[in-house]
Coordinates of C-alpha atoms in Angstrom, one line a residue:
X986 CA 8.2 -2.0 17.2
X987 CA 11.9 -3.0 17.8
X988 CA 13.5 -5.2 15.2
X989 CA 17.4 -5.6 17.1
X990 CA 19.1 -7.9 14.5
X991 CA 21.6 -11.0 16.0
X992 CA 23.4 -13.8 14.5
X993 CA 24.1 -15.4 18.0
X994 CA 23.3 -19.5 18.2
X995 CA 19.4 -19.8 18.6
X996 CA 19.8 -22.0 21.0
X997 CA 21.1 -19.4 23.5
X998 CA 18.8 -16.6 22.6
X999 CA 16.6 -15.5 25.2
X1000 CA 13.1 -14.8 24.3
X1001 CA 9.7 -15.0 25.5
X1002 CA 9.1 -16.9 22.3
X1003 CA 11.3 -18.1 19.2
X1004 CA 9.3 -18.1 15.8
X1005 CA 10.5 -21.7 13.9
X1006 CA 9.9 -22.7 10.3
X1007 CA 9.9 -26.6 9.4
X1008 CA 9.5 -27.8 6.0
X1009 CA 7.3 -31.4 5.3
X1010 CA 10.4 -33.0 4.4
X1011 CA 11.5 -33.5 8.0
X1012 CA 15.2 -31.7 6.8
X1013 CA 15.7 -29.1 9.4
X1014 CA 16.9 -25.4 8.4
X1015 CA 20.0 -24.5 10.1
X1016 CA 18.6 -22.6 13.1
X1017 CA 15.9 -25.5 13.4
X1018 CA 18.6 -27.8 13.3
X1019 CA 20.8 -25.9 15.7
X1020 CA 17.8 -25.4 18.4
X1021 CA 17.1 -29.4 17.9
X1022 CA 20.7 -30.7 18.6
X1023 CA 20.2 -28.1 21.8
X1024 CA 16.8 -29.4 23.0
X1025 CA 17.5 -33.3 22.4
X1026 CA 15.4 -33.7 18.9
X1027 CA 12.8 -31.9 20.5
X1028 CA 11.7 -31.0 17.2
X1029 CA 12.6 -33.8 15.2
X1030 CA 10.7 -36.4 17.7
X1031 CA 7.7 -34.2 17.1
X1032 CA 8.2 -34.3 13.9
X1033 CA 8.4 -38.1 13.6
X1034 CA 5.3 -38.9 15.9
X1035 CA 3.4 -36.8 13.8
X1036 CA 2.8 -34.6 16.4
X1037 CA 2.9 -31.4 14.7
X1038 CA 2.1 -31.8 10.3
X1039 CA 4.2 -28.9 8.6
X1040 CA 1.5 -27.9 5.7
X1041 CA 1.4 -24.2 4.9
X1042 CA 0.3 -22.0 7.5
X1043 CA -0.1 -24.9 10.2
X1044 CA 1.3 -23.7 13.7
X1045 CA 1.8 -25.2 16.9
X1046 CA 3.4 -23.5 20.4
X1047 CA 5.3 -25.5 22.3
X1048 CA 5.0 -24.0 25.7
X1049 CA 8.3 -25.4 27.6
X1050 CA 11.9 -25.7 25.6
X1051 CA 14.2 -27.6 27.6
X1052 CA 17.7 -27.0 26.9
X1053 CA 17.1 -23.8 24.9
X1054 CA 17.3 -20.0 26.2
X1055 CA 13.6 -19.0 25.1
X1056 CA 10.3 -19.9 27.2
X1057 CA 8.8 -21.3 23.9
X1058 CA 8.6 -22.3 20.7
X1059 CA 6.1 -21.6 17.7
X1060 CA 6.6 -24.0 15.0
X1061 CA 5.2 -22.9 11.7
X1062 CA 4.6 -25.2 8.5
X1063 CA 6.4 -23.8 5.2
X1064 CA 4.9 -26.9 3.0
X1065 CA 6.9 -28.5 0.6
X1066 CA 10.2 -27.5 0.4
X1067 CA 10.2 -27.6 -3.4
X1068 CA 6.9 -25.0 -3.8
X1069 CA 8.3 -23.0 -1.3
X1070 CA 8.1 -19.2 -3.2
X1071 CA 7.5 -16.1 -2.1
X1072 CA 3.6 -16.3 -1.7
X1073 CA 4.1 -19.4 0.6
X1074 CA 6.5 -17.6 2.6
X1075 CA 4.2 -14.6 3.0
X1076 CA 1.3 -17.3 4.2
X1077 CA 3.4 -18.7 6.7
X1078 CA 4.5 -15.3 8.1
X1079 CA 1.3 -14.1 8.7
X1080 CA 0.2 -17.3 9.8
X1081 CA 2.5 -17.6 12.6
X1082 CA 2.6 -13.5 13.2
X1083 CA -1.5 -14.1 14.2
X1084 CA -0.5 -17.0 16.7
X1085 CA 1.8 -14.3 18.3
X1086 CA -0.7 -11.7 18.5
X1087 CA -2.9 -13.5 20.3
X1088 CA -0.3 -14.5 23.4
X1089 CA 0.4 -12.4 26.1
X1090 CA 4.4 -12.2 24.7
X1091 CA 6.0 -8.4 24.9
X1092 CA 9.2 -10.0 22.6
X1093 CA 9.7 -13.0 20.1
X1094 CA 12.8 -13.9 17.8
X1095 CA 12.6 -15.4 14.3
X1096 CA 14.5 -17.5 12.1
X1097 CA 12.7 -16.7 9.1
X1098 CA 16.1 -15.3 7.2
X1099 CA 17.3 -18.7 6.4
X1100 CA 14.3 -19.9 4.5
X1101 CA 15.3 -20.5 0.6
X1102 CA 12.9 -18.6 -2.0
X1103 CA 14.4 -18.2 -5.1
X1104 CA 16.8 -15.5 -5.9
X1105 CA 15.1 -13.7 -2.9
X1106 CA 18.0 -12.3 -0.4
X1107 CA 18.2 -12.0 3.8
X1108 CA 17.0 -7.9 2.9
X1109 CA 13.6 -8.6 1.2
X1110 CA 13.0 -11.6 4.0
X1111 CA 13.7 -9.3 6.5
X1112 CA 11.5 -6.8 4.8
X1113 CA 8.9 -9.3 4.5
X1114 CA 9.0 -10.4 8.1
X1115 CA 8.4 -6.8 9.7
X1116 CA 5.5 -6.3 7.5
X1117 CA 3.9 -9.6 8.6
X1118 CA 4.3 -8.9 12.1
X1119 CA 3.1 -4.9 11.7
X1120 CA -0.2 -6.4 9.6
X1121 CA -0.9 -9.2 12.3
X1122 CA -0.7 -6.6 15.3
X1123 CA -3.2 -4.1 13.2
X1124 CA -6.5 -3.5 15.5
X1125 CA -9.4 -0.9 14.1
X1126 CA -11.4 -0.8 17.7
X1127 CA -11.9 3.3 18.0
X1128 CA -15.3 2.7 18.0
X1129 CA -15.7 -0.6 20.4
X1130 CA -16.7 0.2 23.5
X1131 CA -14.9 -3.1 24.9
X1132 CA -12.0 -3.4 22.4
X1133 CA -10.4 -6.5 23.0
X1134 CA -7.2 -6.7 24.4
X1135 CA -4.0 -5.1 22.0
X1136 CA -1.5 -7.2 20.9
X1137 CA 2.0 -6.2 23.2
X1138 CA 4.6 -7.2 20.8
X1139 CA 6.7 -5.0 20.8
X1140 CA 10.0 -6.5 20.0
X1141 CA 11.0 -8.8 17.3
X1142 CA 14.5 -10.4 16.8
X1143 CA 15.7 -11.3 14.0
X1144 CA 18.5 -13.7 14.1
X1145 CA 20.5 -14.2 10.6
X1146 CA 23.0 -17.0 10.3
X1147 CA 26.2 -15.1 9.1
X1148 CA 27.5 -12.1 10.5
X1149 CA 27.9 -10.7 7.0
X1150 CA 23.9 -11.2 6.7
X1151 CA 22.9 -8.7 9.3
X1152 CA 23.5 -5.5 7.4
X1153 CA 21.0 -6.7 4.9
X1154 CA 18.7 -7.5 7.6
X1155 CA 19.0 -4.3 9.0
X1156 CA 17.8 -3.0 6.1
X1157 CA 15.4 -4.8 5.6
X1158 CA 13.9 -4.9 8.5
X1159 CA 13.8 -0.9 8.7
X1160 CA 12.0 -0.3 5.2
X1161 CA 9.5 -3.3 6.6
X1162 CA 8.9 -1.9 9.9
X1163 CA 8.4 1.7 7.8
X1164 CA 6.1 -0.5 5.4
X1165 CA 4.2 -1.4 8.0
X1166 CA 3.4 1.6 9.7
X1167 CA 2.3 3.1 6.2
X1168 CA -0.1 0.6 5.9
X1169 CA -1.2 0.7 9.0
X1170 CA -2.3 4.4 8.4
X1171 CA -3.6 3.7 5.0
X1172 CA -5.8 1.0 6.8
X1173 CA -7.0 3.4 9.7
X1174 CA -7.7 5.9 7.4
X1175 CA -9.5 3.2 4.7
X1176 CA -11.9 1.6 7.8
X1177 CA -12.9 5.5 9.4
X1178 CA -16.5 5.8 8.6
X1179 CA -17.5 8.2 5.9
X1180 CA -19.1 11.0 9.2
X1181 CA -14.9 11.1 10.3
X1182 CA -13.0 10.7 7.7
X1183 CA -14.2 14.0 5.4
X1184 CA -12.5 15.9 2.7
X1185 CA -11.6 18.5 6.1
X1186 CA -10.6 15.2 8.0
X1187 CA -7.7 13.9 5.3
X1188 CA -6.5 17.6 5.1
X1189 CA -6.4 17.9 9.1
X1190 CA -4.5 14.5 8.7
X1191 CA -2.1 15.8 6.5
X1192 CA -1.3 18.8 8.6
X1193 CA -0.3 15.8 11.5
X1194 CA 1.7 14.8 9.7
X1195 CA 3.8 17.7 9.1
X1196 CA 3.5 18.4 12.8
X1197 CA 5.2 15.2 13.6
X1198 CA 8.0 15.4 10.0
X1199 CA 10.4 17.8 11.8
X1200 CA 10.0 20.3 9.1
X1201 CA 10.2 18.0 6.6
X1202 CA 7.3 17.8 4.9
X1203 CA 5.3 20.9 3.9
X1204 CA 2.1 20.9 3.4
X1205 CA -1.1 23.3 1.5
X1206 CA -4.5 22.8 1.5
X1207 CA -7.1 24.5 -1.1
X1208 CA -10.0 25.2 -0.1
X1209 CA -13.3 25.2 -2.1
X1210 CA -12.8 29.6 -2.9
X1211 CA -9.0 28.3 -3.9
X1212 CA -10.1 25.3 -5.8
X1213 CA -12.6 28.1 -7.8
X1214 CA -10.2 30.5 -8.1
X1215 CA -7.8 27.9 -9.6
X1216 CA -10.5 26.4 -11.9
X1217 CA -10.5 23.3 -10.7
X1218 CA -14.3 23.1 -11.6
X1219 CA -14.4 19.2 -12.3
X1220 CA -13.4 18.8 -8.8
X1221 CA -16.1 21.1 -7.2
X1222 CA -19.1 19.4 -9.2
X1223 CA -18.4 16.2 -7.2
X1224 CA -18.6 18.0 -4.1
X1225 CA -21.2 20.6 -4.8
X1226 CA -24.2 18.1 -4.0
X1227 CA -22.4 17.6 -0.5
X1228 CA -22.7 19.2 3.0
X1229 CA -18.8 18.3 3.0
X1230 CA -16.7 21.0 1.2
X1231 CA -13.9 19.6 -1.5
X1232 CA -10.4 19.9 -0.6
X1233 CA -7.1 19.2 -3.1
X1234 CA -4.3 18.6 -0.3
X1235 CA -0.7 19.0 -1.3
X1236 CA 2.2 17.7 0.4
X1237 CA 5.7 18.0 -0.3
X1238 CA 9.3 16.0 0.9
X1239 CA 12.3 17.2 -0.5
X1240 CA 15.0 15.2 -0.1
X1241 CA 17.2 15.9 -2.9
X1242 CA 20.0 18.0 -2.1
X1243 CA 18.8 20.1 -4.8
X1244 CA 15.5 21.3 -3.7
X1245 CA 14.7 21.9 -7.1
X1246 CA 14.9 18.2 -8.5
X1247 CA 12.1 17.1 -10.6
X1248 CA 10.0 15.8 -7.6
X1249 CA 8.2 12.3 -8.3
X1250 CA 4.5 12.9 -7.6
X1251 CA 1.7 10.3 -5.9
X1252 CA -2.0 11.5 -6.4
X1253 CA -4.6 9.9 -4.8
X1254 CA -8.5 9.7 -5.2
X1255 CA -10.1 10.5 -1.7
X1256 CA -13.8 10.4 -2.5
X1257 CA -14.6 9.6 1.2
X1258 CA -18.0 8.3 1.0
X1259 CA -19.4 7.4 -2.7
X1260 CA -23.4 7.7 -2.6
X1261 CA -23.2 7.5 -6.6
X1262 CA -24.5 10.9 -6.7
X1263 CA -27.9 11.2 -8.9
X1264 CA -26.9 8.0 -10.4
X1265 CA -27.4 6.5 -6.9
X1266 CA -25.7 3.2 -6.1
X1267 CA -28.1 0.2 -5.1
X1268 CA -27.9 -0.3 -1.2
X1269 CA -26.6 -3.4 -0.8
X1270 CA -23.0 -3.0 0.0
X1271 CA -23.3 0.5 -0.3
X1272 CA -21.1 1.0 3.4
X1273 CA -18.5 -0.3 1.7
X1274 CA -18.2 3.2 -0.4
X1275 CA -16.1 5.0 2.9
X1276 CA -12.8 2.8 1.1
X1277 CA -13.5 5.2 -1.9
X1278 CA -10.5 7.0 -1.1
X1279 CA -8.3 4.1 -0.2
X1280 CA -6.1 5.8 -3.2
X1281 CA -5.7 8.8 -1.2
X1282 CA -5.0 6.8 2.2
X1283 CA -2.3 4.9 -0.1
X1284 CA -0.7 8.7 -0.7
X1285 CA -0.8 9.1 3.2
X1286 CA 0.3 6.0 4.2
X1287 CA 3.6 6.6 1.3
X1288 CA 4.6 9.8 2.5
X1289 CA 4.7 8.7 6.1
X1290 CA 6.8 6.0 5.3
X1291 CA 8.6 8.0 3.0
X1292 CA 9.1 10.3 6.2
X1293 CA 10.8 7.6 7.9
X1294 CA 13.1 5.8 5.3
X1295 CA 14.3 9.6 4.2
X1296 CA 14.8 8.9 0.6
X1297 CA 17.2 11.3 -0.9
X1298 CA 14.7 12.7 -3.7
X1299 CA 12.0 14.8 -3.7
X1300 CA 8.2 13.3 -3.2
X1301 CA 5.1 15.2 -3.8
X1302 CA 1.8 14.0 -2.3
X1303 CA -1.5 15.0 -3.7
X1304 CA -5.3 14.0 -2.5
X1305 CA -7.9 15.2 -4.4
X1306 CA -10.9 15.0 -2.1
X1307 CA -14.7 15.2 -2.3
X1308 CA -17.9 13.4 -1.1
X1309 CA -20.3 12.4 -4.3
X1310 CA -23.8 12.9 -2.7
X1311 CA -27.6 13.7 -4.5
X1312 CA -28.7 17.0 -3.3
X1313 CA -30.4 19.8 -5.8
X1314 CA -27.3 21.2 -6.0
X1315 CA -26.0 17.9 -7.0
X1316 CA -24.0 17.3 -10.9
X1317 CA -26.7 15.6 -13.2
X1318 CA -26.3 13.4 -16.3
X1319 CA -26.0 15.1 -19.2
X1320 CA -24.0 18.1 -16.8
X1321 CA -21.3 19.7 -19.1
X1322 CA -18.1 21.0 -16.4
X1323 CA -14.9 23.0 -17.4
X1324 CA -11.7 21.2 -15.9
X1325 CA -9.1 22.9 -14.6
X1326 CA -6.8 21.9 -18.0
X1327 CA -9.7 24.0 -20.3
X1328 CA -11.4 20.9 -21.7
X1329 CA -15.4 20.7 -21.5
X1330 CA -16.7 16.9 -20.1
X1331 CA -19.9 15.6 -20.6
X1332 CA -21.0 13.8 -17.2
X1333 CA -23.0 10.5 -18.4
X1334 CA -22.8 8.8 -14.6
X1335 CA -22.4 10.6 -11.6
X1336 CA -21.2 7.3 -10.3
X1337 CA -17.9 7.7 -12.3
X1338 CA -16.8 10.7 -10.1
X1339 CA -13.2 9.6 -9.5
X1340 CA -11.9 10.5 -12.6
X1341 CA -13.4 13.9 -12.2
X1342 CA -11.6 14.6 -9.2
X1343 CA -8.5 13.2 -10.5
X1344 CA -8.3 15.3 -13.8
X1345 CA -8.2 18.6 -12.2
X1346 CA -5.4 17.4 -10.0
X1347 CA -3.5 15.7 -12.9
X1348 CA -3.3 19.2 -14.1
X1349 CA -2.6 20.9 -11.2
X1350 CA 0.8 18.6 -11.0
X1351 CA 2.3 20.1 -13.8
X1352 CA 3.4 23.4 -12.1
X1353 CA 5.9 20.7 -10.6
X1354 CA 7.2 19.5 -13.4
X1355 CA 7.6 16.2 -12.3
X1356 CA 9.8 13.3 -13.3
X1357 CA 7.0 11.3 -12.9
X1358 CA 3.3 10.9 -11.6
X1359 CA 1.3 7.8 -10.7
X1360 CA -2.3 8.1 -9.6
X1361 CA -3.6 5.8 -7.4
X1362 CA -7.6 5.4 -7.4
X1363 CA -10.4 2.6 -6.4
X1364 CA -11.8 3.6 -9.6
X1365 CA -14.0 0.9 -11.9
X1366 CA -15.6 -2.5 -10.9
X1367 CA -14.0 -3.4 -14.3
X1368 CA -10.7 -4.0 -13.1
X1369 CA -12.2 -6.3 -10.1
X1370 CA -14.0 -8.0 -13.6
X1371 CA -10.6 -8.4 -15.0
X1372 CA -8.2 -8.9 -12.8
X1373 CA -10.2 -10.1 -9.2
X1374 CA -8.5 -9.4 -6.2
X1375 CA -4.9 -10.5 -6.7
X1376 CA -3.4 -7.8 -8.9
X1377 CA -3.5 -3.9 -9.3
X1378 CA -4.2 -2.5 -12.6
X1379 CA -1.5 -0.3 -14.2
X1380 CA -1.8 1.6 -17.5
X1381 CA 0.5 4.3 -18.7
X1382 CA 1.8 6.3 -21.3
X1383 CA 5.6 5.7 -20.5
X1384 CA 7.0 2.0 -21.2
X1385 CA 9.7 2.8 -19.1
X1386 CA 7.9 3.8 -15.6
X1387 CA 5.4 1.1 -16.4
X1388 CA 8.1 -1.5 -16.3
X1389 CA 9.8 0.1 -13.2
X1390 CA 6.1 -0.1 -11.2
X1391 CA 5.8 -3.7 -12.4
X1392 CA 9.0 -4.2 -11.1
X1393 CA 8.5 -2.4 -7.7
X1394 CA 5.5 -4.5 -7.6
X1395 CA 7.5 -7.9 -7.9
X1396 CA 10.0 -6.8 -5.6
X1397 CA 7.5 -5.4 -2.8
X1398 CA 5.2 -8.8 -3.3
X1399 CA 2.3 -5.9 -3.9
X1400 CA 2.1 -6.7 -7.6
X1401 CA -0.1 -5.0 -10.6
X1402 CA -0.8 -6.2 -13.9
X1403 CA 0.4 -4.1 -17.2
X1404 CA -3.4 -3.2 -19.3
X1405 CA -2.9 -1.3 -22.4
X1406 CA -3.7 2.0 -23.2
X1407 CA -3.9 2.1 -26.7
X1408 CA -5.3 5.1 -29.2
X1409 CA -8.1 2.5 -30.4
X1410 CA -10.1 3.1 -27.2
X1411 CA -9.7 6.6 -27.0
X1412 CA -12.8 7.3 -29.6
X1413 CA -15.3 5.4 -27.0
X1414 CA -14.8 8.8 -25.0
X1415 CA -16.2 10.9 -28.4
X1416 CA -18.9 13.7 -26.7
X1417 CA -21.7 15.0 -29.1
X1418 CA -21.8 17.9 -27.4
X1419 CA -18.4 18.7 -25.0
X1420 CA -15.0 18.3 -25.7
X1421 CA -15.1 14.7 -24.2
X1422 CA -17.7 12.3 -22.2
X1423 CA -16.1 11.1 -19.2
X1424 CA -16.9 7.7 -19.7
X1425 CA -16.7 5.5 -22.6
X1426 CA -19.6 2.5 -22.1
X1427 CA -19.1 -0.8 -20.4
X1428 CA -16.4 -2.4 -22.8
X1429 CA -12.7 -2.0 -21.4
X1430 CA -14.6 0.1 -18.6
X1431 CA -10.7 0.2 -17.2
X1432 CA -9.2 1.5 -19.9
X1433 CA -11.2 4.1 -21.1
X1434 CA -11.5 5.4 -17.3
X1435 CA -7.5 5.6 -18.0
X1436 CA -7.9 7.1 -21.8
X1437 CA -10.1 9.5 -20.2
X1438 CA -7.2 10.8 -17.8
X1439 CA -5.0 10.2 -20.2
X1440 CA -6.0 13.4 -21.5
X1441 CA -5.1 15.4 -18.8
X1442 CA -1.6 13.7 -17.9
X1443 CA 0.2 14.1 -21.3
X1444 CA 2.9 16.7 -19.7
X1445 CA 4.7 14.1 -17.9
X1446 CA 5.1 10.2 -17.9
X1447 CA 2.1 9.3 -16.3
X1448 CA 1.3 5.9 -14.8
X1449 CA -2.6 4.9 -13.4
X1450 CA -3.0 2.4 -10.7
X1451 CA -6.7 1.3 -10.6
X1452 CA -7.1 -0.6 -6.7
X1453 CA -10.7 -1.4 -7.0
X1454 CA -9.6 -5.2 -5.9
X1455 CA -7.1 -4.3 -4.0
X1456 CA -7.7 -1.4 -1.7
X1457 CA -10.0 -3.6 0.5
X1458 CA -12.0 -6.8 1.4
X1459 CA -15.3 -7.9 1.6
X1460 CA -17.5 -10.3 3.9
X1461 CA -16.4 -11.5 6.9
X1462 CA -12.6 -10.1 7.0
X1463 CA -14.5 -6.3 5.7
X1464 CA -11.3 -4.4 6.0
X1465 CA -8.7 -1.7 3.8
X1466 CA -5.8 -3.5 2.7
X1467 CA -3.4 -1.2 2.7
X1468 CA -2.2 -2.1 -0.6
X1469 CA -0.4 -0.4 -2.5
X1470 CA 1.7 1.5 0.1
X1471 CA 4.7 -1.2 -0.3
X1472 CA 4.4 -1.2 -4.2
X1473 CA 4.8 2.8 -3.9
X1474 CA 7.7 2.5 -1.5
X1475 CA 9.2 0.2 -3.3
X1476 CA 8.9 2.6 -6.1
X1477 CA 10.6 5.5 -4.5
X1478 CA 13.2 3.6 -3.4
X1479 CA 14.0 2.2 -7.0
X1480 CA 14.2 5.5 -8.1
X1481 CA 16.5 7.1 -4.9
X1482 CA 18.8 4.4 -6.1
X1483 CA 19.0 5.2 -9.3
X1484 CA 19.2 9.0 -9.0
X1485 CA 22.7 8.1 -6.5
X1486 CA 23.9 6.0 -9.7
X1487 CA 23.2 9.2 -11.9
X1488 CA 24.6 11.9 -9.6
X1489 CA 28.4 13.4 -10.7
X1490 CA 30.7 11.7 -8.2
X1491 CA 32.4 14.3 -5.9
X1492 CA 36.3 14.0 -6.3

């Protein structure tokens, strides 16, 4: 998608459509109240028959604008002026981005940049915009025979009100448009059914996209003999009651000038299809098991975008992937498996496989020796419990990159909520028989899945993002999120910008 950004009079702009904002208060925003003084109070008389009500979300196309250079306009309601925050913003993007999608229109303009929300600046509304559009324009239909016709947007202005603006909208609108095509993959990959998108399928992916990177991103898959070889045992045992073999999948972007810069590493949980193993899941819902490895589609979804923004450090992605399935060869409660780090785990519940997977690859990271490591995994029904479907779950053994995800999160509107991690719930993990158990009973059933992999990520700050309400929804709108590629991004970003402020200055 094209995002050209201009600060020309929207009265004069020519468009197939023109995206408006109106606030209940009947007082215009400047390009509203530019495009009415051009159109004779076209929008105001609306406005004061009551023709078109401004609450949240509510849109209306106007298909003739006399006086005005585009074809039409789509008014969108932001509310009440004085609630008007970044969540309502969000609501009335994507509210009016669905109108457009649905209209034959190739090209639309938008004045969303001069909408007041807090401290937020024309960059992170530009940002916000592009990812609206992108998330609106999304279709899954590979496997409709009559797909219904594709949104054609393909161009979206921007239009900013000061010429000093537009840098920041440029910007913006490049890290959305790169946001959104992250997400987009995360969400293709998320909604494949569990027969397509295997352990080979994500590693076949990954090779893509180092086709596509220009050289630069490399990428290694291990096989099942490598994954032995290594001793990445915990891994296998999820696999080993599968027809699928396992796969750990690395891929690596350096960006850094110095190749050797303590990369900042992403691992993701790609259980493709979770049965439950021998402690099978009940069937109801059971389908919904193929966004198991939404983590891992988060990774893939990152490094593409990563691919296109260019950050100048170095980014390691790692999937650890497996399908958890009850054959005889299947891992059994009471099973007692030798992770790759040397520590012996009782298996309780083959339906906590995630962090199995996840604790060989924890210690496979350290060969990097990483600045940092966030996992990112679909991992306990606790954290839906606890948190519902709003916020990510974050636990970690640094402060520091705890606070600087938190903060990515604020900034990328793709937010997580701080749980502890504390040396009190370590002992629910105590194993009469192994080193460990691998889960720790139903109280704090997110925090002791994090204790557990606690243990395997004390080389490194370590942060755990647990996107069991996040990574997807349920019922009638059944669909991956997404979520959190832009929190990632974000992320990265954050810390490109810090490792510029730390670099020597060349005289």
């Amino acid at each position: 998608m094209e995002f050209p950004v201009l600060t020309v009079n929207p009265a004069k702009i020519e468009t197939a459509c023109l995206v408006v904002p109106v606030f209940k208060d009947g007082d215009l925003l400047p390009a509203a109240d530019k495009l009415d003084d051009a159109s004779e109070r076209l929008i105001g008389q609306l406005l004061d028959r009551g023709d078109f009500e401004p609450s949240l979300g509510n849109v209306q196309l106007i298909p003739f604008a006399p006086g005005l250079g585009a074809e039409r306009l789509l008014l969108v309601g932001l509310g009440e002026r004085a609630k008007c925050g970044e969540s309502q913003l969000i609501k009335a993007l994507d509210a009016a981005f669905d109108a457009i999608a649905k209209l034959p229109l190739d090209d639309v303009a938008a004045t969303f940049t001069d909408v007041p929300v807090g401290e937020r600046d024309t960059a992170w509304k530009a940002r916000v915009t592009l990812e609206a559009a992108h998330r609106a324009c999304y279709r899954f239909d590979e496997f409709k025979s009559e797909p219904a016709p594709a949104p054609r947007l393909s161009s979206l202005t921007l239009l900013v009100g000061d010429e000093d603006q537009a840098a920041q909208a440029e910007l913006g609108a490049r890290v959305g448009a790169a946001v959104g095509e992250g997400v987009s993959l995360t969400r293709t990959l998320g909604n494949l059914p569990g027969n397509v998108c295997t352990p080979r399928y994500l590693a076949d992916q990954a090779q893509r996209l180092a086709d596509g990177a220009d050289g630069a991103l490399n990428v290694e898959i291990l096989d099942e003999d490598a994954l032995e070889a290594l001793g990445a045992n915990a891994l296998l045992a999820v696999g080993q009651g599968s027809a699928e073999p396992s796969r750990l999948i690395v891929m690596e972007y350096r960006g850094a000038e110095d190749p050797e810069e303590a990369p900042h590493i992403l691992v993701g949980k790609g259980i493709t299809f979770d049965s439950g193993g021998i402690s099978l899941k009940p069937g109801a819902g059971m389908d919904e098991m193929k966004f198991d490895m939404c983590g891992a589609a988060s990774v893939f979804g990152t490094m593409k975008t990563v691919l296109a923004l260019k950050p100048r450090i170095n980014v390691i992605g790692v999937v650890a992937s497996a399908e958890n399935m009850p054959d005889g060869r299947a891992i059994k409660p009471g099973d007692i498996v030798k992770t790759l780090k040397g520590l012996n785990v009782e298996i309780l519940n083959t339906d906590a496989e995630g962090r199995m997977v996840l604790c060989d690859a924890l210690s496979y990271v350290e060969r990097f020796k990483p600045a940092s490591v966030v996992d990112i995994a679909t991992l306990t029904g606790a954290a839906i419990i606890a948190l519902g479907h709003h916020a990510s779950g974050l636990l970690s053994n640094d402060d520091d990159l705890a606070l600087d995800l938190l903060d990515a999160g604020e900034n990328a509107w793709d937010r997580a909520w701080h749980l502890p991690l504390w040396d009190e719930y370590q002992s629910q993990l105590d194993s009469n028989f192994a080193d460990l158990a691998h889960i720790g009973g139903r109280p704090a059933g997110t925090i002791t899945a994090a204790c557990f992999l606690s243990r395997f990520a004390d080389a490194y700050p370590w942060a755990h993002l647990d996107i069991a309400g996040t990574a997807w929804a349920s019922g009638d709108k059944k669909g991956a999120s997404g979520r959190p590629v832009g929190l990632l991004t974000q992320y990265l970003l954050d810390r490109e910008t810090e490792a510029a402020e730390t670099r020597p200055s060349v005289e």
